[in-house]
PDB file of C-alpha atoms in Angstrom:
ATOM      1  CA  UNK A  11       5.394 -62.180   3.551  1.00 47.00           C
ATOM      2  CA  UNK A  12       6.282 -61.630  -0.537  1.00 58.00           C
ATOM      3  CA  UNK A  13       8.535 -59.800  -2.396  1.00 65.00           C
ATOM      4  CA  UNK A  14       8.658 -56.847  -4.810  1.00 75.00           C
ATOM      5  CA  UNK A  15      10.917 -55.517  -7.751  1.00 78.00           C
ATOM      6  CA  UNK A  16      11.582 -51.947  -8.418  1.00 76.00           C
ATOM      7  CA  UNK A  17      12.685 -50.861 -11.936  1.00 82.00           C
ATOM      8  CA  UNK A  18      13.891 -48.212 -13.661  1.00 82.00           C
ATOM      9  CA  UNK A  19      16.562 -45.942 -15.230  1.00 81.00           C
ATOM     10  CA  UNK A  20      20.086 -45.658 -13.922  1.00 83.00           C
ATOM     11  CA  UNK A  21      19.127 -41.885 -13.369  1.00 82.00           C
ATOM     12  CA  UNK A  22      16.458 -43.049 -11.251  1.00 86.00           C
ATOM     13  CA  UNK A  23      18.871 -45.173  -8.531  1.00 87.00           C
ATOM     14  CA  UNK A  24      17.939 -42.951  -5.499  1.00 89.00           C
ATOM     15  CA  UNK A  25      13.706 -42.637  -5.791  1.00 88.00           C
ATOM     16  CA  UNK A  26      14.479 -46.528  -6.656  1.00 88.00           C
ATOM     17  CA  UNK A  27      17.002 -47.392  -2.809  1.00 88.00           C
ATOM     18  CA  UNK A  28      14.588 -44.473  -1.100  1.00 88.00           C
ATOM     19  CA  UNK A  29      11.379 -46.947  -2.233  1.00 84.00           C
ATOM     20  CA  UNK A  30      12.933 -49.979  -0.569  1.00 83.00           C
ATOM     21  CA  UNK A  31      13.783 -48.396   2.518  1.00 83.00           C
ATOM     22  CA  UNK A  32      10.091 -47.009   2.784  1.00 83.00           C
ATOM     23  CA  UNK A  33       8.620 -50.109   1.612  1.00 79.00           C
ATOM     24  CA  UNK A  34      10.908 -52.109   4.162  1.00 78.00           C
ATOM     25  CA  UNK A  35       9.138 -49.982   6.999  1.00 80.00           C
ATOM     26  CA  UNK A  36       6.098 -50.065   6.407  1.00 80.00           C
ATOM     27  CA  UNK A  37       5.302 -53.431   4.956  1.00 74.00           C
ATOM     28  CA  UNK A  38       6.855 -57.175   5.043  1.00 67.00           C
ATOM     29  CA  UNK A  39       7.749 -57.106   1.650  1.00 70.00           C
ATOM     30  CA  UNK A  40      11.467 -57.785   0.497  1.00 78.00           C
ATOM     31  CA  UNK A  41      12.022 -55.114  -2.322  1.00 83.00           C
ATOM     32  CA  UNK A  42      14.710 -55.173  -5.099  1.00 84.00           C
ATOM     33  CA  UNK A  43      15.634 -52.949  -7.283  1.00 86.00           C
ATOM     34  CA  UNK A  44      16.898 -53.042 -10.624  1.00 87.00           C
ATOM     35  CA  UNK A  45      18.099 -50.214 -12.969  1.00 87.00           C
ATOM     36  CA  UNK A  46      19.334 -50.923 -16.909  1.00 84.00           C
ATOM     37  CA  UNK A  47      21.439 -47.544 -17.925  1.00 84.00           C
ATOM     38  CA  UNK A  48      19.917 -45.475 -20.047  1.00 83.00           C
ATOM     39  CA  UNK A  49      20.519 -44.785 -23.778  1.00 84.00           C
ATOM     40  CA  UNK A  50      22.005 -41.989 -25.053  1.00 83.00           C
ATOM     41  CA  UNK A  51      23.343 -40.501 -28.713  1.00 83.00           C
ATOM     42  CA  UNK A  52      26.736 -41.054 -30.480  1.00 84.00           C
ATOM     43  CA  UNK A  53      27.597 -37.769 -28.460  1.00 81.00           C
ATOM     44  CA  UNK A  54      26.520 -38.478 -25.022  1.00 81.00           C
ATOM     45  CA  UNK A  55      22.834 -36.889 -25.014  1.00 80.00           C
ATOM     46  CA  UNK A  56      20.097 -38.390 -23.117  1.00 77.00           C
ATOM     47  CA  UNK A  57      17.055 -39.913 -25.199  1.00 76.00           C
ATOM     48  CA  UNK A  58      14.469 -39.214 -22.159  1.00 63.00           C
ATOM     49  CA  UNK A  59      10.982 -37.390 -21.457  1.00 59.00           C
ATOM     50  CA  UNK A  60      12.785 -34.743 -19.776  1.00 53.00           C
ATOM     51  CA  UNK A  61      15.690 -34.466 -22.294  1.00 53.00           C
ATOM     52  CA  UNK A  62      15.245 -31.429 -24.999  1.00 53.00           C
ATOM     53  CA  UNK A  63      13.790 -32.433 -28.154  1.00 61.00           C
ATOM     54  CA  UNK A  64      12.322 -35.502 -26.458  1.00 71.00           C
ATOM     55  CA  UNK A  65       9.707 -38.083 -28.466  1.00 80.00           C
ATOM     56  CA  UNK A  66       6.528 -39.223 -26.915  1.00 83.00           C
ATOM     57  CA  UNK A  67       4.511 -42.432 -27.998  1.00 87.00           C
ATOM     58  CA  UNK A  68       1.478 -41.093 -27.840  1.00 90.00           C
ATOM     59  CA  UNK A  69       0.053 -39.821 -31.885  1.00 86.00           C
ATOM     60  CA  UNK A  70      -1.846 -36.710 -29.498  1.00 84.00           C
ATOM     61  CA  UNK A  71       1.715 -35.627 -28.821  1.00 83.00           C
ATOM     62  CA  UNK A  72       3.940 -36.601 -31.430  1.00 84.00           C
ATOM     63  CA  UNK A  73       2.330 -37.305 -35.056  1.00 87.00           C
ATOM     64  CA  UNK A  74       3.400 -40.336 -36.871  1.00 92.00           C
ATOM     65  CA  UNK A  75       5.108 -38.227 -39.215  1.00 88.00           C
ATOM     66  CA  UNK A  76       7.021 -36.275 -36.400  1.00 86.00           C
ATOM     67  CA  UNK A  77       7.686 -39.847 -35.041  1.00 92.00           C
ATOM     68  CA  UNK A  78       9.149 -40.856 -38.336  1.00 92.00           C
ATOM     69  CA  UNK A  79      11.167 -37.184 -38.883  1.00 87.00           C
ATOM     70  CA  UNK A  80      12.893 -38.257 -35.152  1.00 89.00           C
ATOM     71  CA  UNK A  81      14.591 -41.301 -36.227  1.00 93.00           C
ATOM     72  CA  UNK A  82      15.216 -39.980 -40.078  1.00 90.00           C
ATOM     73  CA  UNK A  83      17.352 -37.258 -38.224  1.00 86.00           C
ATOM     74  CA  UNK A  84      19.386 -39.536 -36.269  1.00 89.00           C
ATOM     75  CA  UNK A  85      23.441 -39.069 -35.702  1.00 89.00           C
ATOM     76  CA  UNK A  86      25.242 -41.191 -37.740  1.00 91.00           C
ATOM     77  CA  UNK A  87      26.930 -42.751 -35.417  1.00 92.00           C
ATOM     78  CA  UNK A  88      23.953 -44.490 -33.231  1.00 93.00           C
ATOM     79  CA  UNK A  89      21.875 -46.165 -37.005  1.00 95.00           C
ATOM     80  CA  UNK A  90      23.422 -49.643 -36.453  1.00 95.00           C
ATOM     81  CA  UNK A  91      22.296 -49.219 -32.577  1.00 94.00           C
ATOM     82  CA  UNK A  92      19.202 -48.032 -33.064  1.00 95.00           C
ATOM     83  CA  UNK A  93      18.359 -50.409 -35.515  1.00 96.00           C
ATOM     84  CA  UNK A  94      19.121 -53.661 -33.398  1.00 96.00           C
ATOM     85  CA  UNK A  95      16.908 -51.767 -30.468  1.00 93.00           C
ATOM     86  CA  UNK A  96      14.234 -50.376 -32.447  1.00 95.00           C
ATOM     87  CA  UNK A  97      13.269 -52.332 -34.998  1.00 96.00           C
ATOM     88  CA  UNK A  98      12.885 -56.109 -35.914  1.00 95.00           C
ATOM     89  CA  UNK A  99      14.861 -56.409 -38.876  1.00 96.00           C
ATOM     90  CA  UNK A 100      17.013 -59.424 -38.935  1.00 96.00           C
ATOM     91  CA  UNK A 101      20.977 -58.471 -38.170  1.00 95.00           C
ATOM     92  CA  UNK A 102      21.840 -59.785 -40.964  1.00 96.00           C
ATOM     93  CA  UNK A 103      20.128 -56.593 -43.072  1.00 96.00           C
ATOM     94  CA  UNK A 104      21.038 -54.468 -39.829  1.00 96.00           C
ATOM     95  CA  UNK A 105      24.805 -55.633 -41.031  1.00 96.00           C
ATOM     96  CA  UNK A 106      24.448 -54.716 -44.614  1.00 95.00           C
ATOM     97  CA  UNK A 107      22.444 -50.863 -43.803  1.00 95.00           C
ATOM     98  CA  UNK A 108      25.086 -50.600 -40.804  1.00 92.00           C
ATOM     99  CA  UNK A 109      27.807 -50.544 -43.855  1.00 92.00           C
ATOM    100  CA  UNK A 110      26.622 -48.256 -45.765  1.00 92.00           C
ATOM    101  CA  UNK A 111      28.783 -44.991 -46.405  1.00 89.00           C
ATOM    102  CA  UNK A 112      28.649 -41.372 -47.190  1.00 88.00           C
ATOM    103  CA  UNK A 113      25.357 -39.871 -48.757  1.00 86.00           C
ATOM    104  CA  UNK A 114      24.005 -43.448 -48.067  1.00 92.00           C
ATOM    105  CA  UNK A 115      24.263 -43.697 -44.744  1.00 92.00           C
ATOM    106  CA  UNK A 116      20.161 -41.205 -45.120  1.00 91.00           C
ATOM    107  CA  UNK A 117      19.131 -44.457 -47.141  1.00 93.00           C
ATOM    108  CA  UNK A 118      20.232 -46.294 -43.497  1.00 95.00           C
ATOM    109  CA  UNK A 119      18.375 -43.249 -41.416  1.00 94.00           C
ATOM    110  CA  UNK A 120      15.186 -43.852 -43.370  1.00 94.00           C
ATOM    111  CA  UNK A 121      14.849 -47.482 -42.839  1.00 96.00           C
ATOM    112  CA  UNK A 122      15.292 -46.744 -38.983  1.00 97.00           C
ATOM    113  CA  UNK A 123      12.684 -44.352 -39.163  1.00 96.00           C
ATOM    114  CA  UNK A 124      10.256 -46.241 -41.560  1.00 96.00           C
ATOM    115  CA  UNK A 125      10.553 -49.748 -39.491  1.00 97.00           C
ATOM    116  CA  UNK A 126      10.446 -47.844 -35.583  1.00 96.00           C
ATOM    117  CA  UNK A 127       7.511 -46.100 -36.447  1.00 96.00           C
ATOM    118  CA  UNK A 128       5.810 -49.047 -38.293  1.00 97.00           C
ATOM    119  CA  UNK A 129       6.563 -51.127 -34.508  1.00 96.00           C
ATOM    120  CA  UNK A 130       4.780 -47.524 -32.465  1.00 95.00           C
ATOM    121  CA  UNK A 131       2.124 -46.525 -35.056  1.00 96.00           C
ATOM    122  CA  UNK A 132       1.424 -49.525 -37.817  1.00 96.00           C
ATOM    123  CA  UNK A 133       2.612 -49.592 -41.300  1.00 96.00           C
ATOM    124  CA  UNK A 134       0.369 -47.907 -42.964  1.00 96.00           C
ATOM    125  CA  UNK A 135       1.249 -44.525 -41.009  1.00 94.00           C
ATOM    126  CA  UNK A 136       4.924 -45.366 -41.338  1.00 95.00           C
ATOM    127  CA  UNK A 137       4.375 -45.365 -45.286  1.00 94.00           C
ATOM    128  CA  UNK A 138       2.456 -42.432 -44.668  1.00 91.00           C
ATOM    129  CA  UNK A 139       5.105 -40.929 -42.962  1.00 91.00           C
ATOM    130  CA  UNK A 140       7.696 -41.984 -45.175  1.00 92.00           C
ATOM    131  CA  UNK A 141       5.805 -40.713 -48.211  1.00 90.00           C
ATOM    132  CA  UNK A 142       5.073 -37.368 -47.031  1.00 86.00           C
ATOM    133  CA  UNK A 143       8.862 -37.050 -46.351  1.00 83.00           C
ATOM    134  CA  UNK A 144       9.771 -37.300 -49.828  1.00 85.00           C
ATOM    135  CA  UNK A 145       7.195 -35.466 -51.390  1.00 79.00           C
ATOM    136  CA  UNK A 146       8.407 -32.501 -49.306  1.00 75.00           C
ATOM    137  CA  UNK A 147      12.050 -33.660 -49.457  1.00 70.00           C
ATOM    138  CA  UNK A 148      12.917 -34.683 -52.002  1.00 66.00           C
ATOM    139  CA  UNK A 149      10.450 -33.403 -54.189  1.00 62.00           C
ATOM    140  CA  UNK A 150      10.390 -30.181 -53.103  1.00 60.00           C
ATOM    141  CA  UNK A 151       6.027 -30.707 -53.049  1.00 62.00           C
ATOM    142  CA  UNK A 152       3.112 -30.174 -50.844  1.00 66.00           C
ATOM    143  CA  UNK A 153       1.793 -33.435 -49.113  1.00 70.00           C
ATOM    144  CA  UNK A 154      -1.343 -33.991 -47.335  1.00 71.00           C
ATOM    145  CA  UNK A 155      -0.056 -36.444 -44.759  1.00 74.00           C
ATOM    146  CA  UNK A 156       1.711 -33.864 -43.454  1.00 79.00           C
ATOM    147  CA  UNK A 157       0.730 -32.798 -39.891  1.00 84.00           C
ATOM    148  CA  UNK A 158      -2.707 -31.298 -40.343  1.00 85.00           C
ATOM    149  CA  UNK A 159      -4.128 -28.723 -37.580  1.00 87.00           C
ATOM    150  CA  UNK A 160      -7.456 -27.866 -38.427  1.00 88.00           C
ATOM    151  CA  UNK A 161      -9.220 -24.424 -38.141  1.00 89.00           C
ATOM    152  CA  UNK A 162     -12.429 -22.536 -39.096  1.00 89.00           C
ATOM    153  CA  UNK A 163     -12.561 -19.813 -41.419  1.00 87.00           C
ATOM    154  CA  UNK A 164     -13.989 -17.743 -39.300  1.00 87.00           C
ATOM    155  CA  UNK A 165     -10.230 -17.421 -37.362  1.00 89.00           C
ATOM    156  CA  UNK A 166      -7.926 -17.073 -39.305  1.00 88.00           C
ATOM    157  CA  UNK A 167      -8.348 -13.774 -41.136  1.00 85.00           C
ATOM    158  CA  UNK A 168      -6.178 -11.738 -39.171  1.00 89.00           C
ATOM    159  CA  UNK A 169      -4.472 -14.442 -37.041  1.00 91.00           C
ATOM    160  CA  UNK A 170      -0.574 -13.383 -36.386  1.00 93.00           C
ATOM    161  CA  UNK A 171       1.604 -16.598 -38.231  1.00 93.00           C
ATOM    162  CA  UNK A 172       2.926 -16.680 -34.692  1.00 94.00           C
ATOM    163  CA  UNK A 173      -0.198 -17.464 -32.992  1.00 93.00           C
ATOM    164  CA  UNK A 174      -0.545 -19.713 -35.615  1.00 93.00           C
ATOM    165  CA  UNK A 175       2.748 -21.663 -35.382  1.00 93.00           C
ATOM    166  CA  UNK A 176       2.257 -22.210 -31.663  1.00 92.00           C
ATOM    167  CA  UNK A 177      -1.470 -23.587 -32.880  1.00 90.00           C
ATOM    168  CA  UNK A 178       0.642 -25.927 -35.411  1.00 88.00           C
ATOM    169  CA  UNK A 179       2.571 -27.397 -32.376  1.00 87.00           C
ATOM    170  CA  UNK A 180       5.700 -26.000 -34.626  1.00 89.00           C
ATOM    171  CA  UNK A 181       6.938 -24.033 -31.509  1.00 90.00           C
ATOM    172  CA  UNK A 182       6.154 -23.813 -27.574  1.00 89.00           C
ATOM    173  CA  UNK A 183       4.725 -19.764 -27.507  1.00 91.00           C
ATOM    174  CA  UNK A 184       4.150 -16.377 -29.412  1.00 91.00           C
ATOM    175  CA  UNK A 185       8.216 -15.701 -28.101  1.00 92.00           C
ATOM    176  CA  UNK A 186       9.327 -18.460 -30.015  1.00 92.00           C
ATOM    177  CA  UNK A 187       7.713 -18.052 -32.654  1.00 92.00           C
ATOM    178  CA  UNK A 188       8.537 -14.142 -32.962  1.00 93.00           C
ATOM    179  CA  UNK A 189      12.802 -15.273 -32.244  1.00 93.00           C
ATOM    180  CA  UNK A 190      12.603 -17.570 -35.487  1.00 93.00           C
ATOM    181  CA  UNK A 191      10.646 -14.838 -37.016  1.00 93.00           C
ATOM    182  CA  UNK A 192      13.543 -13.010 -36.780  1.00 92.00           C
ATOM    183  CA  UNK A 193      16.212 -15.191 -37.498  1.00 92.00           C
ATOM    184  CA  UNK A 194      14.327 -16.137 -40.803  1.00 91.00           C
ATOM    185  CA  UNK A 195      13.362 -19.484 -39.784  1.00 92.00           C
ATOM    186  CA  UNK A 196       9.444 -19.574 -40.087  1.00 93.00           C
ATOM    187  CA  UNK A 197       7.831 -19.831 -44.012  1.00 90.00           C
ATOM    188  CA  UNK A 198       4.779 -19.767 -44.847  1.00 92.00           C
ATOM    189  CA  UNK A 199       3.568 -22.369 -48.240  1.00 88.00           C
ATOM    190  CA  UNK A 200       7.879 -21.973 -48.434  1.00 84.00           C
ATOM    191  CA  UNK A 201       7.935 -17.817 -48.356  1.00 88.00           C
ATOM    192  CA  UNK A 202       9.551 -16.870 -45.555  1.00 91.00           C
ATOM    193  CA  UNK A 203       8.106 -14.499 -42.120  1.00 92.00           C
ATOM    194  CA  UNK A 204       9.911 -11.330 -41.835  1.00 91.00           C
ATOM    195  CA  UNK A 205       7.344  -9.473 -39.906  1.00 92.00           C
ATOM    196  CA  UNK A 206       6.353 -10.671 -36.500  1.00 89.00           C
ATOM    197  CA  UNK A 207       3.123  -8.673 -36.449  1.00 91.00           C
ATOM    198  CA  UNK A 208       2.348 -10.579 -39.971  1.00 92.00           C
ATOM    199  CA  UNK A 209      -1.415 -12.233 -39.948  1.00 92.00           C
ATOM    200  CA  UNK A 210      -2.931 -14.590 -41.810  1.00 91.00           C
ATOM    201  CA  UNK A 211      -5.702 -14.564 -43.613  1.00 89.00           C
ATOM    202  CA  UNK A 212      -7.874 -16.210 -47.098  1.00 88.00           C
ATOM    203  CA  UNK A 213      -5.269 -15.328 -49.259  1.00 87.00           C
ATOM    204  CA  UNK A 214      -2.931 -17.165 -47.982  1.00 89.00           C
ATOM    205  CA  UNK A 215      -5.108 -20.923 -48.019  1.00 86.00           C
ATOM    206  CA  UNK A 216      -3.863 -22.993 -51.037  1.00 82.00           C
ATOM    207  CA  UNK A 217      -5.833 -25.971 -51.866  1.00 77.00           C
ATOM    208  CA  UNK A 218      -7.565 -25.463 -48.697  1.00 81.00           C
ATOM    209  CA  UNK A 219      -5.334 -25.380 -46.503  1.00 85.00           C
ATOM    210  CA  UNK A 220      -1.901 -23.745 -45.440  1.00 89.00           C
ATOM    211  CA  UNK A 221       2.068 -25.016 -45.510  1.00 89.00           C
ATOM    212  CA  UNK A 222       3.665 -24.034 -42.432  1.00 91.00           C
ATOM    213  CA  UNK A 223       7.419 -24.363 -42.020  1.00 89.00           C
ATOM    214  CA  UNK A 224      10.428 -23.974 -39.544  1.00 90.00           C
ATOM    215  CA  UNK A 225      13.603 -24.586 -40.696  1.00 87.00           C
ATOM    216  CA  UNK A 226      13.414 -27.386 -43.247  1.00 81.00           C
ATOM    217  CA  UNK A 227      12.460 -29.888 -41.238  1.00 80.00           C
ATOM    218  CA  UNK A 228       9.340 -29.195 -38.913  1.00 85.00           C
ATOM    219  CA  UNK A 229       6.338 -28.452 -41.498  1.00 87.00           C
ATOM    220  CA  UNK A 230       2.111 -28.902 -40.561  1.00 87.00           C
ATOM    221  CA  UNK A 231      -0.816 -27.733 -42.558  1.00 87.00           C
ATOM    222  CA  UNK A 232      -3.395 -25.583 -41.346  1.00 88.00           C
ATOM    223  CA  UNK A 233      -6.541 -26.872 -42.791  1.00 87.00           C
ATOM    224  CA  UNK A 234      -9.564 -24.137 -43.054  1.00 85.00           C
ATOM    225  CA  UNK A 235     -12.680 -26.205 -42.546  1.00 81.00           C
TER     226      UNK A 235
END
């Protein structure tokens, strides 16, 4: 005879109750269920693997750079709470960052992004992500520390730009890429793409790679080998 505990988010209460009942019927175990409130943003959106814009801990699913950007782009009202939950900073330092107002709140977001990324991917990757973001957004130059996807030179010529964005992980499908093209949101080497049937060629390679951008915040390098 023994006991067991099932833990999960509050949205899993039904599954946990069913598990407790199944265990009671099949085994001589005393089962307990424990849930905790889901983490939500200030606007009420759920943070989870099924939520739009979900973030993954595995670097193969979300690069350290994109993970950094995820926290950098959080809502202003969430910064203090997320610093307490997702970093190891002292409460005094968090209080200082929480007090920042206006444009300075962006400095607190950068600290959140760097510290949260360092906990998951290590300090070196966090610093690389922060440096890449600074180069891309503040200095207006390309950084080689942007997320990179390798492509053989033989596959480049004639590759549709829409397919390249899919390959780089910036969009989920060719259809999504075409919708972004129609909205003027896709750029190759910082030049807007207007033709959904446009293709890439060796002429697009700059210093061994092609910069792909979705809007102002999502970037990747297509490195030609």
